[in-house]
Short mmCIF file of C-alpha atoms in Angstrom, two decimals:
data_model
loop_
_atom_site.label_atom_id
_atom_site.label_comp_id
_atom_site.label_asym_id
_atom_site.label_seq_id
_atom_site.Cartn_x
_atom_site.Cartn_y
_atom_site.Cartn_z
CA MET A 120 0.00 0.00 0.00
CA LYS A 121 2.85 2.24 0.76
CA LYS A 122 4.29 1.71 -2.71
CA THR A 123 0.96 2.49 -4.31
CA ALA A 124 0.65 5.62 -2.22
CA LEU A 125 4.05 6.78 -3.50
CA ILE A 126 3.51 5.78 -7.12
CA LEU A 127 0.24 7.70 -7.55
CA PRO A 128 1.69 11.06 -6.47
CA ALA A 129 4.74 10.43 -8.66
CA PHE A 130 2.55 9.83 -11.74
CA ALA A 131 0.46 12.87 -10.84
CA ALA A 132 3.60 14.96 -10.54
CA LEU A 133 4.84 13.73 -13.94
CA ALA A 134 1.47 14.43 -15.54
CA LEU A 135 1.37 17.84 -13.93
CA ALA A 136 4.91 18.60 -15.09
CA ALA A 137 4.05 17.58 -18.66
CA CYS A 138 0.89 19.59 -18.49
CA SER A 139 2.80 22.50 -17.02
CA GLU A 140 5.33 22.52 -19.90
CA ASN A 141 2.49 22.47 -22.40
CA ALA A 142 0.73 25.27 -20.51
CA GLN A 143 3.95 27.27 -20.37
CA GLN A 144 4.46 26.86 -24.11
CA GLN A 145 0.90 27.91 -24.85
CA THR A 146 1.20 30.86 -22.47
CA GLY A 147 4.42 31.91 -24.19
CA GLU A 148 2.82 31.67 -27.61
CA ALA A 149 -0.20 33.64 -26.40
CA ALA A 150 2.08 36.30 -24.92
CA GLY A 151 3.95 36.50 -28.22
CA ALA A 152 0.68 36.93 -30.11
CA VAL A 153 -0.47 39.63 -27.68
CA ALA A 154 2.85 41.44 -28.04
CA ALA A 155 2.58 41.30 -31.84
CA ASP A 156 -0.98 42.68 -31.65
CA VAL A 157 0.14 45.46 -29.32
CA ASN A 158 3.02 46.37 -31.65
CA ALA A 159 0.69 46.43 -34.65
CA THR A 160 -1.88 48.52 -32.78
CA VAL A 161 0.76 51.00 -31.60
CA GLY A 162 2.11 51.24 -35.15
CA ASP A 163 -1.39 51.87 -36.49
CA ALA A 164 -2.04 54.48 -33.81
CA ALA A 165 1.22 56.25 -34.61
CA ARG A 166 0.34 56.32 -38.32
CA ASP A 167 -3.14 57.59 -37.50
CA VAL A 168 -1.71 60.40 -35.35
CA ARG A 169 0.82 61.30 -38.06
CA ASP A 170 -1.88 61.33 -40.74
CA ALA A 171 -4.27 63.36 -38.58
CA SER A 172 -1.50 65.85 -37.81
CA ALA A 173 -0.69 66.21 -41.50
CA GLU A 174 -4.37 66.75 -42.33
CA ALA A 175 -4.71 69.35 -39.56
CA PHE A 176 -1.60 71.18 -40.79
CA ASP A 177 -2.90 71.15 -44.37
CA ALA A 178 -6.28 72.48 -43.23
CA ALA A 179 -4.61 75.24 -41.21
CA GLU A 180 -2.44 76.14 -44.19
CA ARG A 181 -5.47 76.34 -46.50
CA THR A 182 -7.29 78.50 -43.94
CA ALA A 183 -4.31 80.84 -43.66
CA ASP A 184 -4.09 81.04 -47.45
CA ARG A 185 -7.78 81.94 -47.69
CA ALA A 186 -7.43 84.52 -44.93
CA GLY A 187 -4.44 86.05 -46.70
CA GLN A 188 -6.36 86.18 -49.97
CA SER A 189 -9.33 87.82 -48.23
CA ILE A 190 -7.05 90.44 -46.69
CA GLU A 191 -5.43 91.09 -50.06
CA ASN A 192 -8.83 91.42 -51.75
CA GLY A 193 -10.01 93.80 -49.01
CA ALA A 194 -6.87 95.91 -49.38
CA ASP A 195 -7.39 96.05 -53.16
CA ARG A 196 -11.00 97.16 -52.71
CA ALA A 197 -9.99 99.77 -50.12
CA GLY A 198 -7.27 101.10 -52.44
CA ALA A 199 -9.72 101.35 -55.32
CA ALA A 200 -12.23 103.19 -53.12
CA ILE A 201 -9.53 105.64 -52.00
CA ASP A 202 -8.54 106.24 -55.62
CA ARG A 203 -12.16 106.91 -56.58
CA GLY A 204 -12.57 109.30 -53.64
CA ALA A 205 -9.37 111.12 -54.54
CA ASP A 206 -10.54 111.45 -58.16
CA ARG A 207 -13.89 112.86 -57.02
CA ALA A 208 -12.15 115.31 -54.70
CA ALA A 209 -9.84 116.45 -57.50
CA ASN A 210 -12.81 116.89 -59.85
CA ALA A 211 -14.70 118.86 -57.21
CA ALA A 212 -11.65 121.07 -56.62
CA ASP A 213 -11.33 121.68 -60.38
CA ARG A 214 -15.03 122.63 -60.59
CA ALA A 215 -14.73 124.94 -57.59
CA LYS A 216 -11.65 126.59 -59.09
CA ARG A 217 -13.39 127.06 -62.44
CA GLU A 218 -16.56 128.39 -60.83
CA THR A 219 -14.54 130.75 -58.63
CA GLY A 220 -12.70 131.99 -61.70
CA GLN A 221 -15.98 132.57 -63.52
CA GLU A 222 -17.45 134.43 -60.55
CA LEU A 223 -14.35 136.63 -60.32
CA GLU A 224 -14.52 137.41 -64.04
CA GLU A 225 -18.19 138.28 -63.71
CA ALA A 226 -17.47 140.50 -60.71
CA GLY A 227 -14.71 142.23 -62.69
CA ARG A 228 -17.10 142.88 -65.61
CA ASP A 229 -19.70 144.22 -63.21
CA MET A 230 -17.13 146.59 -61.74
CA GLN A 231 -16.19 147.86 -65.19
CA LYS A 232 -19.82 148.63 -65.97
CA ASN A 233 -20.27 150.76 -62.92
#
């Protein structure tokens, strides 16, 4: 009975050891697969961040270009309006000068008559 009592635990220990090696191998393989998945996911995330950053930069650049174009267009319109105003002022000054000259000539003729 004593021999049987010693043999059963020995067989159980051998079976457990064999099972343990198999479990260790499977655990190692699973850990390797998890590590590969993590590496792939991190790589994908890094690419996604890089792509999103590039898209954001491009969008900001387009916005800045549009803002610059709007400012340039506004400056062109303001310059044209100033030019038109200056032309009108010059025309008004010419008319006033001509009318003043005519009034002075008329006053001179009136003085000669009297």
